[in-house]
Coordinates of C-alpha atoms in Angstrom, one line a residue:
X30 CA -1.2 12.1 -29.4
X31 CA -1.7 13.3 -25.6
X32 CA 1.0 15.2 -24.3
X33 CA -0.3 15.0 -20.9
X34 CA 0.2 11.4 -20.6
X35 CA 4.2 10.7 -19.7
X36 CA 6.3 7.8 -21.0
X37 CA 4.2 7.2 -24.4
X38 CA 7.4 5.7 -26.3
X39 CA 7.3 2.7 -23.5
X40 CA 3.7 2.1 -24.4
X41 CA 4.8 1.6 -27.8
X42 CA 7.1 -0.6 -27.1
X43 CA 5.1 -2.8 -24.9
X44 CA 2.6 -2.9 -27.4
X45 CA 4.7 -3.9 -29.9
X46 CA 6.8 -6.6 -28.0
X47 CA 6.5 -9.5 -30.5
X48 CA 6.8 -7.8 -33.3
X49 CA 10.2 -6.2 -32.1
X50 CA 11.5 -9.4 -31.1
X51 CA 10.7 -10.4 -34.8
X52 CA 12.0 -8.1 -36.3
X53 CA 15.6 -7.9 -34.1
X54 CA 15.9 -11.5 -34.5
X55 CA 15.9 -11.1 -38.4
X56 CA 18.0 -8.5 -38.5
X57 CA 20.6 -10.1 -36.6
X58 CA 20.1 -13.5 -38.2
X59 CA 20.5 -11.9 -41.5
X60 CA 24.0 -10.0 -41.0
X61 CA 25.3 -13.7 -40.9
X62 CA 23.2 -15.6 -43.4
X63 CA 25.5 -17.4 -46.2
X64 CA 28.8 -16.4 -44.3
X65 CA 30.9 -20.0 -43.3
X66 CA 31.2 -18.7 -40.1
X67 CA 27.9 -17.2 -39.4
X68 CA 27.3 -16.3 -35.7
X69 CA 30.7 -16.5 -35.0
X70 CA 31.7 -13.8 -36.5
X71 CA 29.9 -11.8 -33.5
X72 CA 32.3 -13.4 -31.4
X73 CA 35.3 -13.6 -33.4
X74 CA 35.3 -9.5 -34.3
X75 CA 36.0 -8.2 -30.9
X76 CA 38.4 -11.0 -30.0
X77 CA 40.4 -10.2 -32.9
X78 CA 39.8 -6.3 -32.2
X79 CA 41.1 -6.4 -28.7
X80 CA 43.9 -8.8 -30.3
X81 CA 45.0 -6.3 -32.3
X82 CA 44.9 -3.4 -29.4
X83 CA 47.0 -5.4 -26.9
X84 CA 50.0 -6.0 -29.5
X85 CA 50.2 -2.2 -30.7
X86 CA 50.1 -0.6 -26.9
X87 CA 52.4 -3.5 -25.2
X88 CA 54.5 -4.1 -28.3
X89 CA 54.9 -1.0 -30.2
X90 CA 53.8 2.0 -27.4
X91 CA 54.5 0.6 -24.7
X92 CA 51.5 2.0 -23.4
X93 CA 50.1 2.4 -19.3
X94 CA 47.2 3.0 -18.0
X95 CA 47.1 6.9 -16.8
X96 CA 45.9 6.3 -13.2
X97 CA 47.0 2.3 -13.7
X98 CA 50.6 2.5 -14.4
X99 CA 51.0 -1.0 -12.7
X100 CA 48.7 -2.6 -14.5
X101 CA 51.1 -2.6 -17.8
X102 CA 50.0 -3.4 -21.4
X103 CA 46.9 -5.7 -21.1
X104 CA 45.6 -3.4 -18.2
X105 CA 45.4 -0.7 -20.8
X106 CA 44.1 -3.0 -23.7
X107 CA 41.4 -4.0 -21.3
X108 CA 40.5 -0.4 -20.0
X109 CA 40.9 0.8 -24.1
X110 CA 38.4 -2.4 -25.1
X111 CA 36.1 -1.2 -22.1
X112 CA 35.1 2.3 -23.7
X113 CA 35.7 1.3 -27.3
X114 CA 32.6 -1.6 -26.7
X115 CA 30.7 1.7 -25.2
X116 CA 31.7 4.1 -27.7
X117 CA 30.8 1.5 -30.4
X118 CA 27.4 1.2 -29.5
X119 CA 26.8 4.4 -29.6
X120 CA 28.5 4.9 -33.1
X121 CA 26.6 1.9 -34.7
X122 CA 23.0 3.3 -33.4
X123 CA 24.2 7.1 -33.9
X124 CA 25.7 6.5 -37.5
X125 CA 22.7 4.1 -39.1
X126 CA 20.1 6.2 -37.8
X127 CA 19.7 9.5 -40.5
X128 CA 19.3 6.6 -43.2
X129 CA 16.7 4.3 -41.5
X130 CA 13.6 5.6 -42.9
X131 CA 15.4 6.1 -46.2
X132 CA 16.1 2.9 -47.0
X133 CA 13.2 1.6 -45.5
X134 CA 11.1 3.9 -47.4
X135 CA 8.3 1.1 -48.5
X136 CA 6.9 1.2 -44.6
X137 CA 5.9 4.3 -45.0
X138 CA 4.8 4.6 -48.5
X139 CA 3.1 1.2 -48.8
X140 CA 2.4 -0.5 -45.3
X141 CA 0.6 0.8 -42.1
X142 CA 3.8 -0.3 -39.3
X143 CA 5.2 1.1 -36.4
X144 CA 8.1 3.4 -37.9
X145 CA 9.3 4.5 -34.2
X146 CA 10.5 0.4 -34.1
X147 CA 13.3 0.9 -36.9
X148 CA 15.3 2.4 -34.4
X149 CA 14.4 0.3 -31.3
X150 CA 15.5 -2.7 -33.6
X151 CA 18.7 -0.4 -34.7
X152 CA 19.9 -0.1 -30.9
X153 CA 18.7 -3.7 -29.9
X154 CA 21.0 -4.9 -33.1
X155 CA 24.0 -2.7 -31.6
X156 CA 23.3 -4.2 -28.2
X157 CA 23.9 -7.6 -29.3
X158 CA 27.1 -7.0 -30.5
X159 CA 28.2 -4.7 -27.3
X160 CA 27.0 -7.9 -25.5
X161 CA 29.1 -10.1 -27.6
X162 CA 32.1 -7.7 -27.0
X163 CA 31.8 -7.9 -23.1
X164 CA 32.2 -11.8 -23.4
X165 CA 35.0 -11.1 -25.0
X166 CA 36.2 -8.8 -22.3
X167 CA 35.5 -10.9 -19.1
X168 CA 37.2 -13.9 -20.7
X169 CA 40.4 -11.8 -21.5
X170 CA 40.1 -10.3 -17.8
X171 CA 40.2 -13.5 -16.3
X172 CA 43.2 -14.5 -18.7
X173 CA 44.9 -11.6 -17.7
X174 CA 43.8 -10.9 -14.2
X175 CA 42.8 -14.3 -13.0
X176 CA 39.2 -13.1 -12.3
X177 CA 35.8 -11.6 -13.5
X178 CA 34.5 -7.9 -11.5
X179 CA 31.6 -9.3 -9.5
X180 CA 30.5 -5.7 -10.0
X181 CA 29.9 -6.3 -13.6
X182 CA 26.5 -7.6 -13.0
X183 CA 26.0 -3.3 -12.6
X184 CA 26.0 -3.1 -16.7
X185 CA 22.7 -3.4 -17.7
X186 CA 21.8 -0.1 -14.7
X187 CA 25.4 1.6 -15.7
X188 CA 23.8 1.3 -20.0
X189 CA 20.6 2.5 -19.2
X190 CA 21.5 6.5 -20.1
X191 CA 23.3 5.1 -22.9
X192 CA 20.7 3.1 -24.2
X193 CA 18.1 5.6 -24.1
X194 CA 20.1 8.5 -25.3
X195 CA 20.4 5.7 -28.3
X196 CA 17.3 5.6 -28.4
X197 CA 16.4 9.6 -28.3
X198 CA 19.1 10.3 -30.9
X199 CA 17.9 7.5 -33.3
X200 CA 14.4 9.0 -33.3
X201 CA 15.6 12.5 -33.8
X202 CA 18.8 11.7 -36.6
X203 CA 15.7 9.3 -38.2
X204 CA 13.2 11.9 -38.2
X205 CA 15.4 15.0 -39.5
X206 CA 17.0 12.7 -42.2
X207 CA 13.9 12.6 -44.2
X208 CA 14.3 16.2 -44.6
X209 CA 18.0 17.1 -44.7
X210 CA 20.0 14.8 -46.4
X211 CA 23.4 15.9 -45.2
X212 CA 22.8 14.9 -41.7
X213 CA 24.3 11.7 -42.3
X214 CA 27.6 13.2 -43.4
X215 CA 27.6 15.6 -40.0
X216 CA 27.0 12.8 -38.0
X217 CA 30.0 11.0 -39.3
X218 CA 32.9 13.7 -38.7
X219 CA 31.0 14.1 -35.6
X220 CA 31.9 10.5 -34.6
X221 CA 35.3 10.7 -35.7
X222 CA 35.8 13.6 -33.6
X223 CA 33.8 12.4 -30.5
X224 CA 36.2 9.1 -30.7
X225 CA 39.1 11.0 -29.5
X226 CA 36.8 13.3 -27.0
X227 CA 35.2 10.7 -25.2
X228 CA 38.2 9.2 -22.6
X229 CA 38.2 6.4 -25.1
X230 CA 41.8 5.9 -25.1
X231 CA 42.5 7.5 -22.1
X232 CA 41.4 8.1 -18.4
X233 CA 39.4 11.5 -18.0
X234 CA 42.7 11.7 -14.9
X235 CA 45.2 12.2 -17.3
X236 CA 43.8 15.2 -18.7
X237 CA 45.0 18.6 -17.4
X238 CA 42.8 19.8 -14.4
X239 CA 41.8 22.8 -16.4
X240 CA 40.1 20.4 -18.8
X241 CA 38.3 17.6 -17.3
X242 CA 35.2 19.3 -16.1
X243 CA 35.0 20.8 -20.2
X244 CA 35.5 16.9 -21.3
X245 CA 32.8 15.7 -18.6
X246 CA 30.2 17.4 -20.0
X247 CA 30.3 14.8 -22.7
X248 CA 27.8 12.6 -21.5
X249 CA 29.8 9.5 -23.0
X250 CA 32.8 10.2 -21.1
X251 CA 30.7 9.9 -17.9
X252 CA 29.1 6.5 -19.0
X253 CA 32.6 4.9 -20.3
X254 CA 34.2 5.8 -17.4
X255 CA 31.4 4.3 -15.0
X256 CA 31.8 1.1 -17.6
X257 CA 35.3 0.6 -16.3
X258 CA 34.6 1.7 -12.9
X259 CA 32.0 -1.6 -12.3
X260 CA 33.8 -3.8 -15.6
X261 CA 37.6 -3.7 -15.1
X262 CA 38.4 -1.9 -11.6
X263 CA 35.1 -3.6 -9.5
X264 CA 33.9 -0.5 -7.7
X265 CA 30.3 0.0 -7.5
X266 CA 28.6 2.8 -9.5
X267 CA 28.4 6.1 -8.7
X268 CA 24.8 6.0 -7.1
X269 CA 23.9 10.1 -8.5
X270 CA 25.2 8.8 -11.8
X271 CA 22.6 6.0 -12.0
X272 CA 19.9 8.2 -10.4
X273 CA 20.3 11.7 -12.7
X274 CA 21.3 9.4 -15.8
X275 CA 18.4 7.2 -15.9
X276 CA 16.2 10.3 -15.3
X277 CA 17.6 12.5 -18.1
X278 CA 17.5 9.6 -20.7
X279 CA 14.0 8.7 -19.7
X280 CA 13.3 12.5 -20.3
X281 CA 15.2 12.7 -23.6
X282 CA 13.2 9.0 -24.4
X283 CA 9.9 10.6 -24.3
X284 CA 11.0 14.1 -26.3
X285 CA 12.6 11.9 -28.6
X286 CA 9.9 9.5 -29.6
X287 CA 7.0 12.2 -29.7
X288 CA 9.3 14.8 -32.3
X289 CA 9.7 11.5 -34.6
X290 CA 5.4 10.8 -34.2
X291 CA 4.8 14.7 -34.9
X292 CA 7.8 14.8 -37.5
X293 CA 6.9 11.2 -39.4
X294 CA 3.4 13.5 -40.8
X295 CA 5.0 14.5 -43.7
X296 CA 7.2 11.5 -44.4
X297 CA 5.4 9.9 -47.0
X298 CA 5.1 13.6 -48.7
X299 CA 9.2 13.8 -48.5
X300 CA 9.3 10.1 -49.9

């Protein structure tokens, strides 16, 4: 592999288009197949989710929005559902990928295939259901609110660090799991603990001064609170945001993908 050449792991993808599609298809398809309610499941988990939210904070906390304290109880469900669909995303891709080349061990023992695609198809499956999650979101806005942020349209620009630090992580958790087992229990107190250090269930404003620019170096506080800047309060992203984010998770893309190519070597002698 030349390292002089930039941007190999979008060459790979391109190349690979249809059989990506394929396989993201079936693996959606597949989480549904012989449930009654099949596809609607995708829909009917977040609905019920952000059901659930708006009755504890209106009924039982009483809960306000830090910088919102007009907007009352379903302003706070909706800013909560907000960074929970962005912290989700990243938890699904973050916490399957130490175990996808385990339990997928016959592609590399028996088959010549693309292993870099396990964990495109990984972070394409959580995408669907972040997507299926923000339909959920806009129609409760415009239940609660009377109307749908224009500036929502922003997403897909606003996801793009998160979807390729996804991406990077996946290729790094995937490729060091071979080798350490026990990554896959770090990773999961490490999600537990980022829940609650990620402005998930609060505005990055209500913390202390002292401690905002220590929680903002969290990259997914920056990206969940740019996902409720454009989803829920309909200002326009910050334009250095959009700029240095894309850049870095381009960056982190591409150091990413080649560590899993140099790393996946000795896979087969692991397995």
């Amino acid at each position: 592999m030349a390292w002089g050449r930039p941007f190999t792991f979008q060459r790979s993808l391109l190349g690979h288009r249809q059989l990506l599609w394929r396989l993201v298809e079936r693996e959606v398809a597949g989480r549904y197949r012989g449930s009654m309610l099949g596809w609607a499941w995708s829909f009917l988990t977040p609905l019920l989710m952000l059901a659930v939210y708006t009755f504890v904070f209106s009924q039982v906390f009483q809960a306000r929005w830090g910088d919102l304290p007009n907007a009352g109880p379903l302003g706070f469900a909706v800013n909560l559902f907000a960074g929970l669909i962005v912290f989700n995303l990243f938890a699904e891709c973050t916490a399957q990928a130490p175990n996808l080349i385990l339990t997928n061990a016959n592609y590399v023992t028996k088959v010549i295939f693309p292993l870099d695609l396990l964990v495109v198809v990984n972070v394409a499956v959580a995408c669907f259901h972040a997507l299926t999650s923000l339909v959920v979101l806009a129609l409760f806005e415009l239940l609660a609110q009377g109307r749908v942020p224009l500036t929502m349209l922003w997403l897909p620009l606003v996801w793009l660090p998160l979807i390729g630090g996804c991406l990077a992580i996946g290729w790094s958790l995937s490729a060091l799991g071979v080798y350490l087992r026990d990554i896959s229990q770090a990773v999961g107190v490490t999600l537990s603990m980022l829940m609650f250090l990620s402005a998930v269930f609060y505005p990055l404003s209500a913390l202390p001064e002292r401690w905002q620019p220590l929680l903002a170096l969290n990259p997914l506080v920056l990206i969940i609170e740019q996902t409720r800047r454009v989803a829920v309060s309909g200002l326009h992203p910050s334009p250095g945001y959009l700029v240095a984010g894309t850049a870095l998770a381009l960056v982190a893309c591409e150091l990413g993908y080649r560590g899993f190519q140099k790393a996946r070597r000795g896979f087969a002698d692991v397995l």
